[in-house]
XYZ file of N, CA and C in Angstrom:
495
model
N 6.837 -28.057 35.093
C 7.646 -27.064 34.481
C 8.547 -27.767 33.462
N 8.762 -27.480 32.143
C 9.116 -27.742 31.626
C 10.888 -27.874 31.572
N 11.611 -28.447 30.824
C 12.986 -28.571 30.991
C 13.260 -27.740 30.249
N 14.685 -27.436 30.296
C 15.811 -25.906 29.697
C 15.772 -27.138 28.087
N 15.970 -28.322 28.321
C 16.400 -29.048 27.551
C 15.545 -29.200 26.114
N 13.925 -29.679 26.627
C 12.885 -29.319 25.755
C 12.740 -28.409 24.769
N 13.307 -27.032 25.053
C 12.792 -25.642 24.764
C 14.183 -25.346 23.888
N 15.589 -25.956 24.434
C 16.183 -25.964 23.343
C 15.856 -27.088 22.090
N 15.820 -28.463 22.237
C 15.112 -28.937 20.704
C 14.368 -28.306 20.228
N 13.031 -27.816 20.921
C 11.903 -26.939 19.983
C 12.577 -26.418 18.944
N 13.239 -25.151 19.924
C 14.179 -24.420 19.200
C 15.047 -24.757 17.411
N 15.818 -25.682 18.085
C 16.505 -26.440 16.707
C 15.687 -27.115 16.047
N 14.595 -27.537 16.450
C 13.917 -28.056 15.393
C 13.275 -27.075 14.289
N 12.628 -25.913 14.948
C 12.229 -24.923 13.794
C 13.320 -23.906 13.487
N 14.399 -23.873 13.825
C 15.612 -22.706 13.493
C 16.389 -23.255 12.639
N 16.602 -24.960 12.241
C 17.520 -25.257 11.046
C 16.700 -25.323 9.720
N 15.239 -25.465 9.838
C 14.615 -25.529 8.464
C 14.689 -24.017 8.217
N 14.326 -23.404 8.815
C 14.189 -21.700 8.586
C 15.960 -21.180 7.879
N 16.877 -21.882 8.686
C 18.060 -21.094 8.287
C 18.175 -22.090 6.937
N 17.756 -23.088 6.494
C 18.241 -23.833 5.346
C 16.884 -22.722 4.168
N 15.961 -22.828 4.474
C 14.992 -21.913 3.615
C 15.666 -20.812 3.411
N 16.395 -19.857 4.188
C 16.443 -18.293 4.623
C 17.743 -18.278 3.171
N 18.761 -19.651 3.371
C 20.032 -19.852 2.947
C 19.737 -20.042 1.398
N 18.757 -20.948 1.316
C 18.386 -21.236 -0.159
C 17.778 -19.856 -1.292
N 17.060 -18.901 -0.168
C 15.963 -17.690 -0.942
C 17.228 -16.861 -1.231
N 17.360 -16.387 -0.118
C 18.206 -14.646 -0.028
C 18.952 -14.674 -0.800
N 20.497 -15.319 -1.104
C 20.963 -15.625 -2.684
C 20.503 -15.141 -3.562
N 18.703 -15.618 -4.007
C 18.268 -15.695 -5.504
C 17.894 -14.237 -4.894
N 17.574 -14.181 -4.254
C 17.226 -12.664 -4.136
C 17.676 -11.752 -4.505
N 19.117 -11.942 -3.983
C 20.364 -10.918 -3.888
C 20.577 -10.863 -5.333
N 20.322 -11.818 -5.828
C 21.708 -12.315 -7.263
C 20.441 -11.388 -8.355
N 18.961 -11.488 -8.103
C 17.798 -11.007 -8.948
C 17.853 -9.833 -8.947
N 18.311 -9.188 -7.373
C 18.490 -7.590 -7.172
C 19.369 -7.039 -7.930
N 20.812 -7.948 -7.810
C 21.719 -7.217 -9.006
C 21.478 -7.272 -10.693
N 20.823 -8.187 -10.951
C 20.010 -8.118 -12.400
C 19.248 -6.772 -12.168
N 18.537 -6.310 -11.407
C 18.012 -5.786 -12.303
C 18.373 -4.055 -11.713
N 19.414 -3.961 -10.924
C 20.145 -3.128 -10.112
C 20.847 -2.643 -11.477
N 21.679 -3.604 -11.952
C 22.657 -3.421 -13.170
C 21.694 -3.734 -14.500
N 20.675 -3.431 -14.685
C 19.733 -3.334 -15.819
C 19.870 -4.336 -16.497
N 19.935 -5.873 -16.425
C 20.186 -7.205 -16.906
C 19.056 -7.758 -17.158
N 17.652 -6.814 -17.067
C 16.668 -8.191 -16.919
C 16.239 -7.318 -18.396
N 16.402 -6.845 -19.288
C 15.987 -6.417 -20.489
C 15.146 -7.313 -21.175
N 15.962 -8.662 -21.552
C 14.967 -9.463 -21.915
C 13.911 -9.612 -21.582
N 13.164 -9.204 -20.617
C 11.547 -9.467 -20.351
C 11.043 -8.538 -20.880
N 11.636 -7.458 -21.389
C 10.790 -6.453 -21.985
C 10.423 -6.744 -23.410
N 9.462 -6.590 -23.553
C 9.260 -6.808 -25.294
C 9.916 -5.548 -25.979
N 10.577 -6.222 -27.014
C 11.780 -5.421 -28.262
C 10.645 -4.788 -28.762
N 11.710 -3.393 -28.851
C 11.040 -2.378 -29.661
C 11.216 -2.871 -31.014
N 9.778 -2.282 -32.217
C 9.809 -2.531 -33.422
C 11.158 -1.760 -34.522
N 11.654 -2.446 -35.178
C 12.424 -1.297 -36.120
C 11.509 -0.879 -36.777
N 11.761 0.789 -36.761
C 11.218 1.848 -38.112
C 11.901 2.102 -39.170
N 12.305 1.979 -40.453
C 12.797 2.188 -40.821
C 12.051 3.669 -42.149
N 12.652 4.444 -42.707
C 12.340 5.477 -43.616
C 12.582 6.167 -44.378
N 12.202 5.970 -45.283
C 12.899 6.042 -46.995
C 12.433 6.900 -48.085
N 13.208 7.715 -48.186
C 13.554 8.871 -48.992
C 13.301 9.355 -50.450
N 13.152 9.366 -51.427
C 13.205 9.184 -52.365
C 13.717 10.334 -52.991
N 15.086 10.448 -53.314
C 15.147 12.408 -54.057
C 15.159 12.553 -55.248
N 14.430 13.862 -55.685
C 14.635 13.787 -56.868
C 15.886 14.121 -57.614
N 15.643 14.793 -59.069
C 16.985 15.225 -59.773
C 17.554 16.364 -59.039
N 16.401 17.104 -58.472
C 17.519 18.417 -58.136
C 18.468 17.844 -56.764
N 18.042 16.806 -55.776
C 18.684 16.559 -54.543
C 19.950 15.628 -54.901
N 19.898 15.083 -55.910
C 20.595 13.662 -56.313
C 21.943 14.563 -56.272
N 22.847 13.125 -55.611
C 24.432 13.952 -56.500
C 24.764 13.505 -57.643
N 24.371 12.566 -58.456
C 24.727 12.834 -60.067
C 24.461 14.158 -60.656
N 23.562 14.909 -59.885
C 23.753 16.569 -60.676
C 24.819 16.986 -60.644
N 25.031 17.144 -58.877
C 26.156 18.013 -58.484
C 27.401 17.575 -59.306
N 28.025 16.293 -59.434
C 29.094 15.823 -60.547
C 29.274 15.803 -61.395
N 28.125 16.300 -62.525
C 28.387 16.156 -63.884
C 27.665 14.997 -64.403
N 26.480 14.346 -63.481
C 25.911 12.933 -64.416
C 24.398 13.342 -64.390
N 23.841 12.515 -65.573
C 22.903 12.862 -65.490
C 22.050 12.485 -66.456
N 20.815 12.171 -66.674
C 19.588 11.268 -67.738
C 19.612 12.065 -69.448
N 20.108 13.292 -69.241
C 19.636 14.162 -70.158
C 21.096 13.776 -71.134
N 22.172 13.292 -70.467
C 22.892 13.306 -71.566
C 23.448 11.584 -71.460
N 23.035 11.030 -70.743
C 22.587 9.447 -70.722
C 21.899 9.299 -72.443
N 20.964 10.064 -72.683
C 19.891 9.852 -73.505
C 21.124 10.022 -74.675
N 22.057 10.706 -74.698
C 23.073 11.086 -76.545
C 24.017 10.006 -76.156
N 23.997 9.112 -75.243
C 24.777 7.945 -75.355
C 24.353 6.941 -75.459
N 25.057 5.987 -76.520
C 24.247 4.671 -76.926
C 24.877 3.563 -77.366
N 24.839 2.609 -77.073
C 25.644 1.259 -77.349
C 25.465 0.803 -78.872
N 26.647 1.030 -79.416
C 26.020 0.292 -80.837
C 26.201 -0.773 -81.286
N 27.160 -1.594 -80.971
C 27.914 -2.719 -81.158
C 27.498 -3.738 -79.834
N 27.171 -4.519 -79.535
C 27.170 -5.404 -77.714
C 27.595 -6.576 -78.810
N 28.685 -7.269 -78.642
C 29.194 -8.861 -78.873
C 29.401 -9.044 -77.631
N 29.000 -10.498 -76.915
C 29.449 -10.692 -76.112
C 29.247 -12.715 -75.780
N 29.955 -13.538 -75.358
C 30.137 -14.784 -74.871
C 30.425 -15.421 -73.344
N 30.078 -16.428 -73.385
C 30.186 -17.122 -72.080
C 31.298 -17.696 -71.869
N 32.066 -17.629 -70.961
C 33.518 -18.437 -70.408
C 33.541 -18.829 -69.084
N 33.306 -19.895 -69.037
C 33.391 -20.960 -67.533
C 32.325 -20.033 -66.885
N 30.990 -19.279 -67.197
C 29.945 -18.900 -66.368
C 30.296 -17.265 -66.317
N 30.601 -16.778 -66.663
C 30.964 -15.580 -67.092
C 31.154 -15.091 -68.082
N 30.372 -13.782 -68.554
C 29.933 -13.546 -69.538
C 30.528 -12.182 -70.004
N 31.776 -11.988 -71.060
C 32.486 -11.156 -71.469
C 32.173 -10.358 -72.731
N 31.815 -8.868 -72.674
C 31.412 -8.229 -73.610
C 32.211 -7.521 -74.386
N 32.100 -7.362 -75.570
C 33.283 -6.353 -76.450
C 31.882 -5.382 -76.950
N 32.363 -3.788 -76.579
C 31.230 -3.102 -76.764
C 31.988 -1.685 -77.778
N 30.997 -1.234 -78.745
C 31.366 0.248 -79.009
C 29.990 1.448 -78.086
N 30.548 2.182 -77.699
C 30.027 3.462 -76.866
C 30.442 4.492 -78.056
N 28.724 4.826 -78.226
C 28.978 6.084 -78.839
C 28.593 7.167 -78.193
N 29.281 8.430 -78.524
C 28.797 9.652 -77.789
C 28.211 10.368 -78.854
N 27.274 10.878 -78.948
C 26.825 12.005 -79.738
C 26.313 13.323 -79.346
N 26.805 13.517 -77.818
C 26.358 14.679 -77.063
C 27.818 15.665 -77.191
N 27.972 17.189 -77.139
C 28.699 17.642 -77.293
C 29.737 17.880 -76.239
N 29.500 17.467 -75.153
C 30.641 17.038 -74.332
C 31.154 15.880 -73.819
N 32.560 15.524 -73.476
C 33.118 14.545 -73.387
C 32.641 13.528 -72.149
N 32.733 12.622 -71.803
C 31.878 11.794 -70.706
C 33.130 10.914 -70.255
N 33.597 10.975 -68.919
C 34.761 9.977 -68.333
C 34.069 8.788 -68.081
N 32.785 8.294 -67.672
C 32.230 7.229 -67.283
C 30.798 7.345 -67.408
N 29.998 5.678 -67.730
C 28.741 5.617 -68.534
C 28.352 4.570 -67.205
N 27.169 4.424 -67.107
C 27.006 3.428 -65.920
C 25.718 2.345 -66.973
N 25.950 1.533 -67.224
C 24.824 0.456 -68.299
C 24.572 -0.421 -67.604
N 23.421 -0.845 -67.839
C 22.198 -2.286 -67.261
C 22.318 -3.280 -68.492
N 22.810 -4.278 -68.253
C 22.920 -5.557 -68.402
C 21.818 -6.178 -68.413
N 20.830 -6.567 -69.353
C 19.765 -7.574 -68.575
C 19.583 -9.201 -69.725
N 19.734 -9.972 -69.122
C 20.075 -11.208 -69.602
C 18.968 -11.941 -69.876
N 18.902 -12.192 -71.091
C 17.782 -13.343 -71.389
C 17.860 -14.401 -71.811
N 16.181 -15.044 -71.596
C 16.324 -16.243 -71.541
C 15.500 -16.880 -73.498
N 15.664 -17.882 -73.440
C 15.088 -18.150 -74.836
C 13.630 -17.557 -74.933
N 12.754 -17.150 -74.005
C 11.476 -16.966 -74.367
C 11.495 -15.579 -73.827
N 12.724 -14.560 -73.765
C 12.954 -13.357 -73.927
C 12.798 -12.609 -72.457
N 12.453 -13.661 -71.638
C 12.379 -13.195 -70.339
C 13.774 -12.904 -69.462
N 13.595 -12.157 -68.604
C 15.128 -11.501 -67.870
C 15.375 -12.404 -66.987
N 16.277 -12.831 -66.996
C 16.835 -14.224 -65.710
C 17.832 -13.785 -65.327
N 18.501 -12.416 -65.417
C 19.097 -11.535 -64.652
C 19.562 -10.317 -64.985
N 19.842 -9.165 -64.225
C 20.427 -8.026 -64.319
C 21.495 -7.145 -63.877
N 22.187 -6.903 -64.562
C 23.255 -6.322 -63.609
C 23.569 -4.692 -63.960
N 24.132 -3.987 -63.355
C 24.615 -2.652 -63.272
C 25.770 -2.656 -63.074
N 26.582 -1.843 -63.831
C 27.680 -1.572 -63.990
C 28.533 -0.270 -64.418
N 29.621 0.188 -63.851
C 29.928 1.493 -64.136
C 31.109 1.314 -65.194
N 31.050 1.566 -66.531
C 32.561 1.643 -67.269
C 33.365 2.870 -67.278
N 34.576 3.084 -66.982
C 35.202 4.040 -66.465
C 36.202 4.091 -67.564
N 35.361 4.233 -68.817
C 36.131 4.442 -70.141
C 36.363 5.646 -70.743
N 37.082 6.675 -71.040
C 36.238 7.907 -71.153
C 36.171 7.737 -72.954
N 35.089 8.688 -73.028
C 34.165 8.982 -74.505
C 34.430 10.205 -75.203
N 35.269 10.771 -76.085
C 35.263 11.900 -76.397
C 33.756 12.692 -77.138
N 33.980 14.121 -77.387
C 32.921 14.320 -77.492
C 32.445 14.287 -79.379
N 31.500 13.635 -79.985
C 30.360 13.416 -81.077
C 31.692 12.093 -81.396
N 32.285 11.177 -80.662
C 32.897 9.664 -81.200
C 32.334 8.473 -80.499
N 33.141 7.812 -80.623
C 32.380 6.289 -80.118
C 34.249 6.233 -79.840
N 33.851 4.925 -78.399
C 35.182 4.246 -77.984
C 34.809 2.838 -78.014
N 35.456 1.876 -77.888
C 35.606 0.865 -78.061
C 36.057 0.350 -76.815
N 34.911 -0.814 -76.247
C 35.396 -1.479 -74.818
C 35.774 -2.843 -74.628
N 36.632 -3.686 -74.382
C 36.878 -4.866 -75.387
C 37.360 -5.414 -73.733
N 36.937 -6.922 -73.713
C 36.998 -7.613 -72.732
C 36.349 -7.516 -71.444
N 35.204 -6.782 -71.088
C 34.527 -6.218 -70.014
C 33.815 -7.376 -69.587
N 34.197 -7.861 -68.468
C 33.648 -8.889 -67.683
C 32.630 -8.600 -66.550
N 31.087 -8.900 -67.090
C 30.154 -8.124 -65.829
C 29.910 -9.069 -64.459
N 30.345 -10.410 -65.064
C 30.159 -11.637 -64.116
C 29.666 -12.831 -64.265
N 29.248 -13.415 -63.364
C 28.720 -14.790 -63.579
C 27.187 -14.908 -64.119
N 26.583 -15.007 -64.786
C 25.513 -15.847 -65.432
C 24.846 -17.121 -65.767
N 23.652 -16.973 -65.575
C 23.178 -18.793 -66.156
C 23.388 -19.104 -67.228
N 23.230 -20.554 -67.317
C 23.805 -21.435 -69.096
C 22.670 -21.161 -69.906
N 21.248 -20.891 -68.588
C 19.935 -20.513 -69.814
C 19.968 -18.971 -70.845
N 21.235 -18.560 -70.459
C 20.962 -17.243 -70.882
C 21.476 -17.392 -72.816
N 20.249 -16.526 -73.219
C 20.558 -16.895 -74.952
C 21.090 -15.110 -75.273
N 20.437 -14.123 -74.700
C 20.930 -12.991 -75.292
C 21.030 -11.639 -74.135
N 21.289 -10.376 -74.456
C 21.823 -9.280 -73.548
C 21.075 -8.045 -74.189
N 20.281 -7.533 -73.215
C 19.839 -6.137 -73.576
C 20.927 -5.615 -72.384
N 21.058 -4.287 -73.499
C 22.228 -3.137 -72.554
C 21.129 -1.864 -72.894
N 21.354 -0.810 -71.701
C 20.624 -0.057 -71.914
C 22.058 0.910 -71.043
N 21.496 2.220 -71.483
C 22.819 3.383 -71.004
C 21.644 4.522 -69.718
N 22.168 3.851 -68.418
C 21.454 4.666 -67.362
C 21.718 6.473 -67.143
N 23.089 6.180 -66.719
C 23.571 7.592 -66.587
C 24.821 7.742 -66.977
N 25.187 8.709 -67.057
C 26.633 9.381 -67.561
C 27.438 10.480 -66.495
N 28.623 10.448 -66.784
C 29.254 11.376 -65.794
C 30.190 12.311 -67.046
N 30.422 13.775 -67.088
C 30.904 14.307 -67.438
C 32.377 14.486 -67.028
């Protein structure tokens, strides 16, 4: 017959690896349950794609209608004069705006496009002048700074986008 004594070592011999295993798991267990209890494990999901979707409106949706701007009288405005020079990388224009449409225009919005000696565009800019234009005169815009530019740049097409009444 075996001893009381025996049957307790058995005992401790397989009950401290079990409680050191039991001690080491249940933790990660516990700690994995609250990940994903409290919705933390997201990252394993593969990210949804962005959609993105783009509009295009025409004249009747645009709000340059609704305000008073617009291509049709863009077209009776026209730059007649463009002088303009480079200062420390910035490029300052003295302009005359003529109006020849029969109403007056508070602001002209013009494209800038900068060239290079072999007439190619090496940049462009947009810009709103908030000069106003009376109506069948020309105003005069003197010191208009559109920004920084390259040293390759030899000359300036201006073109007149839209207008605001």
């Amino acid at each position: 017959m075996p001893s009381k004594r025996g049957k307790k070592s058995k005992f401790k011999k397989v009950l401290i690896p079990v409680l050191k295993w039991a001690s080491a798991i249940i933790p990660v267990c516990v700690f994995i349950y609250i990940l994903y209890y409290y919705k933390q494990l997201d990252f394993l999901k593969p990210k949804e794609q962005v959609k993105t979707e783009t509009k295009v409106l025409t004249s009747g949706d645009s709000l340059q209608a609704g305000i008073g701007g617009s291509e049709e009288l863009a077209a009776q405005i026209h730059v007649t004069n463009n002088e303009w020079h480079q200062v420390g990388g910035l490029a300052i224009h003295n302009m005359v705006i003529e109006n020849t449409s029969a109403s007056p225009v508070k602001s002209v919005e013009v494209e800038f496009k900068y060239l290079n000696d072999v007439q190619a565009v090496v940049t462009s800019k947009v810009i709103t002048i908030k000069t106003p234009v009376p109506a069948k005169k020309s105003a005069k815009v003197s010191g208009l700074s559109v920004g920084y530019v390259n040293n390759s740049v030899v000359g300036c097409d201006v073109k007149v986008l839209s207008a605001r009444m």
